[in-house]
Amino acid sequence: MKVGIYPGSFDPVTLGHMDIIERSRSMFDVLIVGVLQNIAKQSLFTIDERVDMLKELTKNMEQVKIMSFTGLLVDFARKNNAQFIVRGLRSVTDFEYELQMAQGNRHLAPELDTLFLAAETKHAFVSSSAVKEIATYGGEVAGLVPDAILDKIYEKLGRGVNP
Ligand code: PNS
């Protein structure tokens, strides 16, 4: 069984994340989307909310499983017999951080490889932090996140420029 893990905070999930899930899922028998429960970092959405949103958005994607994890990614990967980590790359800035993380993970678990997918150009500036900042100050986040979660973001942060 070829098992891949796509890890992240997904606070909230963006169209960039959805694109990586959609493009990478066919590479594996099972693609686990691993949602990090980071006790050291305050999140906008609770871990249950993030997991539920992703479950709803991927309910028709057969090989995709949504799970939460805490602690080290390599431990989560080993527990689930994954051989690959998937990450999206938007920019050179991402690359520096991602390379370090991939090398750190290989140091900890030499049997694990990280695969990088280049983000679509239209998603190059899309990040969960940007979405939160734009929505906080009343900007429009439609087109940056799945339509199905727009209301959830507006519920937490206000309605932005939408009527
Ligand atoms: O979407 P994000 O927030 O950029 O995802 C970062 C994530 C979850 C992939 C990363 O922070 C992570 O793997 N955290 C788990 C802790 C860990 O394994 N750290 C060692 C990395 S070498």
PDB file of C-alpha atoms and ligand atoms in Angstrom:
ATOM      1  CA  MET A   1       0.000   0.000   0.000  1.00  0.00           C
ATOM      2  CA  LYS A   2       1.395   3.351  -0.999  1.00  0.00           C
ATOM      3  CA  VAL A   3       0.490   5.817   1.751  1.00  0.00           C
ATOM      4  CA  GLY A   4       1.136   9.562   1.603  1.00  0.00           C
ATOM      5  CA  ILE A   5       0.644  12.183   4.290  1.00  0.00           C
ATOM      6  CA  TYR A   6      -0.211  15.781   3.513  1.00  0.00           C
ATOM      7  CA  PRO A   7       0.374  17.577   6.828  1.00  0.00           C
ATOM      8  CA  GLY A   8      -0.538  21.107   7.810  1.00  0.00           C
ATOM      9  CA  SER A   9      -2.388  23.367  10.177  1.00  0.00           C
ATOM     10  CA  PHE A  10      -5.243  24.042   7.714  1.00  0.00           C
ATOM     11  CA  ASP A  11      -6.409  27.017   9.817  1.00  0.00           C
ATOM     12  CA  PRO A  12      -8.388  27.381   7.610  1.00  0.00           C
ATOM     13  CA  VAL A  13      -8.022  25.144   4.555  1.00  0.00           C
ATOM     14  CA  THR A  14      -7.444  27.212   1.379  1.00  0.00           C
ATOM     15  CA  LEU A  15      -7.974  26.544  -2.311  1.00  0.00           C
ATOM     16  CA  GLY A  16      -4.195  26.088  -2.502  1.00  0.00           C
ATOM     17  CA  HIS A  17      -4.437  23.201  -0.013  1.00  0.00           C
ATOM     18  CA  MET A  18      -7.413  21.729  -1.883  1.00  0.00           C
ATOM     19  CA  ASP A  19      -5.441  21.834  -5.131  1.00  0.00           C
ATOM     20  CA  ILE A  20      -2.548  19.897  -3.550  1.00  0.00           C
ATOM     21  CA  ILE A  21      -4.970  17.295  -2.129  1.00  0.00           C
ATOM     22  CA  GLU A  22      -6.703  16.934  -5.491  1.00  0.00           C
ATOM     23  CA  ARG A  23      -3.450  16.584  -7.451  1.00  0.00           C
ATOM     24  CA  SER A  24      -1.620  14.272  -5.034  1.00  0.00           C
ATOM     25  CA  ARG A  25      -4.392  11.868  -4.068  1.00  0.00           C
ATOM     26  CA  SER A  26      -4.104   9.832  -7.274  1.00  0.00           C
ATOM     27  CA  MET A  27      -0.418   9.164  -6.520  1.00  0.00           C
ATOM     28  CA  PHE A  28      -1.296   7.030  -3.485  1.00  0.00           C
ATOM     29  CA  ASP A  29      -3.566   4.196  -2.398  1.00  0.00           C
ATOM     30  CA  VAL A  30      -4.297   6.322   0.662  1.00  0.00           C
ATOM     31  CA  LEU A  31      -3.624  10.021   1.146  1.00  0.00           C
ATOM     32  CA  ILE A  32      -3.871  11.033   4.799  1.00  0.00           C
ATOM     33  CA  VAL A  33      -4.448  14.719   5.365  1.00  0.00           C
ATOM     34  CA  GLY A  34      -2.801  15.214   8.771  1.00  0.00           C
ATOM     35  CA  VAL A  35      -4.169  18.189  10.666  1.00  0.00           C
ATOM     36  CA  LEU A  36      -1.719  19.439  13.282  1.00  0.00           C
ATOM     37  CA  GLN A  37      -3.077  20.134  16.726  1.00  0.00           C
ATOM     38  CA  ASN A  38      -0.414  22.583  17.845  1.00  0.00           C
ATOM     39  CA  ILE A  39      -0.782  23.205  21.556  1.00  0.00           C
ATOM     40  CA  ALA A  40       1.817  26.004  21.438  1.00  0.00           C
ATOM     41  CA  LYS A  41      -0.005  28.019  18.758  1.00  0.00           C
ATOM     42  CA  GLN A  42      -3.407  29.627  19.010  1.00  0.00           C
ATOM     43  CA  SER A  43      -5.643  28.710  16.091  1.00  0.00           C
ATOM     44  CA  LEU A  44      -8.749  30.368  14.686  1.00  0.00           C
ATOM     45  CA  PHE A  45     -10.582  27.063  14.247  1.00  0.00           C
ATOM     46  CA  THR A  46     -10.480  24.247  16.787  1.00  0.00           C
ATOM     47  CA  ILE A  47      -8.932  20.968  15.735  1.00  0.00           C
ATOM     48  CA  ASP A  48     -12.412  19.392  15.478  1.00  0.00           C
ATOM     49  CA  GLU A  49     -13.661  22.234  13.273  1.00  0.00           C
ATOM     50  CA  ARG A  50     -10.647  21.946  10.955  1.00  0.00           C
ATOM     51  CA  VAL A  51     -11.017  18.169  10.704  1.00  0.00           C
ATOM     52  CA  ASP A  52     -14.775  18.411  10.084  1.00  0.00           C
ATOM     53  CA  MET A  53     -14.355  21.036   7.342  1.00  0.00           C
ATOM     54  CA  LEU A  54     -11.765  18.904   5.562  1.00  0.00           C
ATOM     55  CA  LYS A  55     -13.907  15.764   5.931  1.00  0.00           C
ATOM     56  CA  GLU A  56     -16.858  17.529   4.337  1.00  0.00           C
ATOM     57  CA  LEU A  57     -14.740  18.948   1.502  1.00  0.00           C
ATOM     58  CA  THR A  58     -13.137  15.581   0.677  1.00  0.00           C
ATOM     59  CA  LYS A  59     -16.151  13.322   1.270  1.00  0.00           C
ATOM     60  CA  ASN A  60     -16.235  12.290  -2.397  1.00  0.00           C
ATOM     61  CA  MET A  61     -12.490  11.646  -2.638  1.00  0.00           C
ATOM     62  CA  GLU A  62     -12.226   7.925  -2.065  1.00  0.00           C
ATOM     63  CA  GLN A  63      -8.580   7.521  -1.087  1.00  0.00           C
ATOM     64  CA  VAL A  64      -8.433  10.605   1.164  1.00  0.00           C
ATOM     65  CA  LYS A  65      -8.541  10.223   4.965  1.00  0.00           C
ATOM     66  CA  ILE A  66      -8.599  13.157   7.371  1.00  0.00           C
ATOM     67  CA  MET A  67      -6.830  12.674  10.712  1.00  0.00           C
ATOM     68  CA  SER A  68      -5.487  14.958  13.418  1.00  0.00           C
ATOM     69  CA  PHE A  69      -2.075  14.593  15.005  1.00  0.00           C
ATOM     70  CA  THR A  70       0.101  16.092  17.709  1.00  0.00           C
ATOM     71  CA  GLY A  71       3.835  15.839  18.221  1.00  0.00           C
ATOM     72  CA  LEU A  72       6.291  14.891  15.516  1.00  0.00           C
ATOM     73  CA  LEU A  73       5.144  14.367  11.957  1.00  0.00           C
ATOM     74  CA  VAL A  74       7.524  11.420  11.523  1.00  0.00           C
ATOM     75  CA  ASP A  75       5.886   9.602  14.465  1.00  0.00           C
ATOM     76  CA  PHE A  76       2.449  10.162  12.950  1.00  0.00           C
ATOM     77  CA  ALA A  77       3.752   8.970   9.558  1.00  0.00           C
ATOM     78  CA  ARG A  78       5.301   5.827  11.051  1.00  0.00           C
ATOM     79  CA  LYS A  79       2.165   4.997  13.016  1.00  0.00           C
ATOM     80  CA  ASN A  80       0.194   5.119   9.777  1.00  0.00           C
ATOM     81  CA  ASN A  81       2.769   3.264   7.664  1.00  0.00           C
ATOM     82  CA  ALA A  82       3.236   6.238   5.341  1.00  0.00           C
ATOM     83  CA  GLN A  83       6.249   6.353   3.030  1.00  0.00           C
ATOM     84  CA  PHE A  84       5.781   9.861   1.679  1.00  0.00           C
ATOM     85  CA  ILE A  85       5.095  13.375   2.936  1.00  0.00           C
ATOM     86  CA  VAL A  86       3.485  15.777   0.466  1.00  0.00           C
ATOM     87  CA  ARG A  87       3.984  19.531   0.626  1.00  0.00           C
ATOM     88  CA  GLY A  88       3.107  22.372  -1.721  1.00  0.00           C
ATOM     89  CA  LEU A  89       5.661  25.001  -2.732  1.00  0.00           C
ATOM     90  CA  ARG A  90       4.495  28.519  -3.540  1.00  0.00           C
ATOM     91  CA  SER A  91       7.738  30.480  -3.517  1.00  0.00           C
ATOM     92  CA  VAL A  92      11.458  30.545  -2.834  1.00  0.00           C
ATOM     93  CA  THR A  93      10.626  31.637   0.703  1.00  0.00           C
ATOM     94  CA  ASP A  94       8.576  28.460   1.142  1.00  0.00           C
ATOM     95  CA  PHE A  95      11.430  26.462  -0.334  1.00  0.00           C
ATOM     96  CA  GLU A  96      13.955  27.441   2.338  1.00  0.00           C
ATOM     97  CA  TYR A  97      11.613  26.481   5.168  1.00  0.00           C
ATOM     98  CA  GLU A  98      10.339  23.365   3.403  1.00  0.00           C
ATOM     99  CA  LEU A  99      13.820  22.117   2.529  1.00  0.00           C
ATOM    100  CA  GLN A 100      14.889  22.443   6.149  1.00  0.00           C
ATOM    101  CA  MET A 101      11.795  20.595   7.314  1.00  0.00           C
ATOM    102  CA  ALA A 102      12.235  17.824   4.722  1.00  0.00           C
ATOM    103  CA  GLN A 103      15.875  17.389   5.722  1.00  0.00           C
ATOM    104  CA  GLY A 104      14.962  17.407   9.408  1.00  0.00           C
ATOM    105  CA  ASN A 105      12.307  14.781   8.817  1.00  0.00           C
ATOM    106  CA  ARG A 106      14.741  12.614   6.832  1.00  0.00           C
ATOM    107  CA  HIS A 107      17.245  12.896   9.670  1.00  0.00           C
ATOM    108  CA  LEU A 108      14.578  11.623  12.056  1.00  0.00           C
ATOM    109  CA  ALA A 109      13.099   9.036   9.665  1.00  0.00           C
ATOM    110  CA  PRO A 110      15.387   8.129   6.733  1.00  0.00           C
ATOM    111  CA  GLU A 111      12.705   5.831   5.308  1.00  0.00           C
ATOM    112  CA  LEU A 112      10.407   8.823   4.677  1.00  0.00           C
ATOM    113  CA  ASP A 113      10.642  11.032   1.599  1.00  0.00           C
ATOM    114  CA  THR A 114       9.061  14.428   1.006  1.00  0.00           C
ATOM    115  CA  LEU A 115       7.459  15.124  -2.362  1.00  0.00           C
ATOM    116  CA  PHE A 116       6.919  18.741  -3.386  1.00  0.00           C
ATOM    117  CA  LEU A 117       4.205  19.928  -5.721  1.00  0.00           C
ATOM    118  CA  ALA A 118       4.486  23.389  -7.258  1.00  0.00           C
ATOM    119  CA  ALA A 119       1.473  25.491  -6.331  1.00  0.00           C
ATOM    120  CA  GLU A 120      -0.630  26.858  -9.175  1.00  0.00           C
ATOM    121  CA  THR A 121       0.400  30.435  -9.991  1.00  0.00           C
ATOM    122  CA  LYS A 122      -3.069  31.649  -9.033  1.00  0.00           C
ATOM    123  CA  HIS A 123      -2.525  30.250  -5.524  1.00  0.00           C
ATOM    124  CA  ALA A 124       1.009  31.629  -5.097  1.00  0.00           C
ATOM    125  CA  PHE A 125      -0.031  34.276  -2.551  1.00  0.00           C
ATOM    126  CA  VAL A 126      -2.769  32.242  -0.860  1.00  0.00           C
ATOM    127  CA  SER A 127      -2.041  31.199   2.709  1.00  0.00           C
ATOM    128  CA  SER A 128      -4.187  30.560   5.769  1.00  0.00           C
ATOM    129  CA  SER A 129      -2.551  33.574   7.462  1.00  0.00           C
ATOM    130  CA  ALA A 130      -3.328  35.847   4.499  1.00  0.00           C
ATOM    131  CA  VAL A 131      -6.945  34.631   4.492  1.00  0.00           C
ATOM    132  CA  LYS A 132      -7.288  35.392   8.207  1.00  0.00           C
ATOM    133  CA  GLU A 133      -5.714  38.832   7.858  1.00  0.00           C
ATOM    134  CA  ILE A 134      -7.807  39.792   4.813  1.00  0.00           C
ATOM    135  CA  ALA A 135     -11.042  38.631   6.475  1.00  0.00           C
ATOM    136  CA  THR A 136     -10.174  40.326   9.775  1.00  0.00           C
ATOM    137  CA  TYR A 137      -9.925  43.712   8.060  1.00  0.00           C
ATOM    138  CA  GLY A 138     -13.070  43.297   5.989  1.00  0.00           C
ATOM    139  CA  GLY A 139     -11.528  42.081   2.719  1.00  0.00           C
ATOM    140  CA  GLU A 140     -13.016  39.507   0.384  1.00  0.00           C
ATOM    141  CA  VAL A 141     -11.776  35.934   0.793  1.00  0.00           C
ATOM    142  CA  ALA A 142     -14.103  34.294  -1.725  1.00  0.00           C
ATOM    143  CA  GLY A 143     -11.879  32.685  -4.345  1.00  0.00           C
ATOM    144  CA  LEU A 144      -9.155  31.980  -1.785  1.00  0.00           C
ATOM    145  CA  VAL A 145     -10.958  29.311   0.251  1.00  0.00           C
ATOM    146  CA  PRO A 146     -13.624  26.750  -0.698  1.00  0.00           C
ATOM    147  CA  ASP A 147     -17.076  28.397  -0.932  1.00  0.00           C
ATOM    148  CA  ALA A 148     -18.410  25.875   1.574  1.00  0.00           C
ATOM    149  CA  ILE A 149     -16.314  27.333   4.405  1.00  0.00           C
ATOM    150  CA  LEU A 150     -16.799  31.044   3.641  1.00  0.00           C
ATOM    151  CA  ASP A 151     -19.621  31.409   6.157  1.00  0.00           C
ATOM    152  CA  LYS A 152     -17.585  29.670   8.846  1.00  0.00           C
ATOM    153  CA  ILE A 153     -14.784  32.207   8.364  1.00  0.00           C
ATOM    154  CA  TYR A 154     -17.221  35.133   8.373  1.00  0.00           C
ATOM    155  CA  GLU A 155     -18.839  33.732  11.546  1.00  0.00           C
ATOM    156  CA  LYS A 156     -15.459  33.830  13.295  1.00  0.00           C
ATOM    157  CA  LEU A 157     -14.112  37.065  11.853  1.00  0.00           C
ATOM    158  CA  GLY A 158     -17.000  39.125  10.532  1.00  0.00           C
ATOM    159  CA  ARG A 159     -18.517  39.330   7.100  1.00  0.00           C
ATOM    160  CA  GLY A 160     -15.877  41.252   5.163  1.00  0.00           C
ATOM    161  CA  VAL A 161     -17.174  43.058   2.075  1.00  0.00           C
ATOM    162  CA  ASN A 162     -19.908  40.511   1.375  1.00  0.00           C
ATOM    163  CA  PRO A 163     -23.520  41.696   1.819  1.00  0.00           C
TER     164      PRO A 163
HETATM  165  O1  PNS B   1       0.638  24.268   7.171  1.00  0.00           O
HETATM  166  P1  PNS B   1       1.819  24.462   8.059  1.00  0.00           P
HETATM  167  O2  PNS B   1       1.421  25.122   9.327  1.00  0.00           O
HETATM  168  O3  PNS B   1       2.940  25.165   7.346  1.00  0.00           O
HETATM  169  O4  PNS B   1       2.334  23.001   8.436  1.00  0.00           O
HETATM  170  C1  PNS B   1       3.504  22.799   9.160  1.00  0.00           C
HETATM  171  C2  PNS B   1       3.634  21.327   9.617  1.00  0.00           C
HETATM  172  C3  PNS B   1       2.385  20.878  10.339  1.00  0.00           C
HETATM  173  C4  PNS B   1       3.850  20.443   8.404  1.00  0.00           C
HETATM  174  C5  PNS B   1       4.868  21.267  10.539  1.00  0.00           C
HETATM  175  O5  PNS B   1       4.810  22.297  11.467  1.00  0.00           O
HETATM  176  C6  PNS B   1       5.015  19.935  11.268  1.00  0.00           C
HETATM  177  O6  PNS B   1       5.261  18.922  10.664  1.00  0.00           O
HETATM  178  N1  PNS B   1       4.829  19.961  12.602  1.00  0.00           N
HETATM  179  C7  PNS B   1       4.907  18.796  13.433  1.00  0.00           C
HETATM  180  C8  PNS B   1       6.150  18.870  14.330  1.00  0.00           C
HETATM  181  C9  PNS B   1       7.376  18.293  13.657  1.00  0.00           C
HETATM  182  O7  PNS B   1       7.387  17.170  13.218  1.00  0.00           O
HETATM  183  N2  PNS B   1       8.456  19.113  13.581  1.00  0.00           N
HETATM  184  C10 PNS B   1       9.742  18.694  13.075  1.00  0.00           C
HETATM  185  C11 PNS B   1       9.966  19.183  11.662  1.00  0.00           C
HETATM  186  S1  PNS B   1      11.602  18.792  11.112  1.00  0.00           S
END
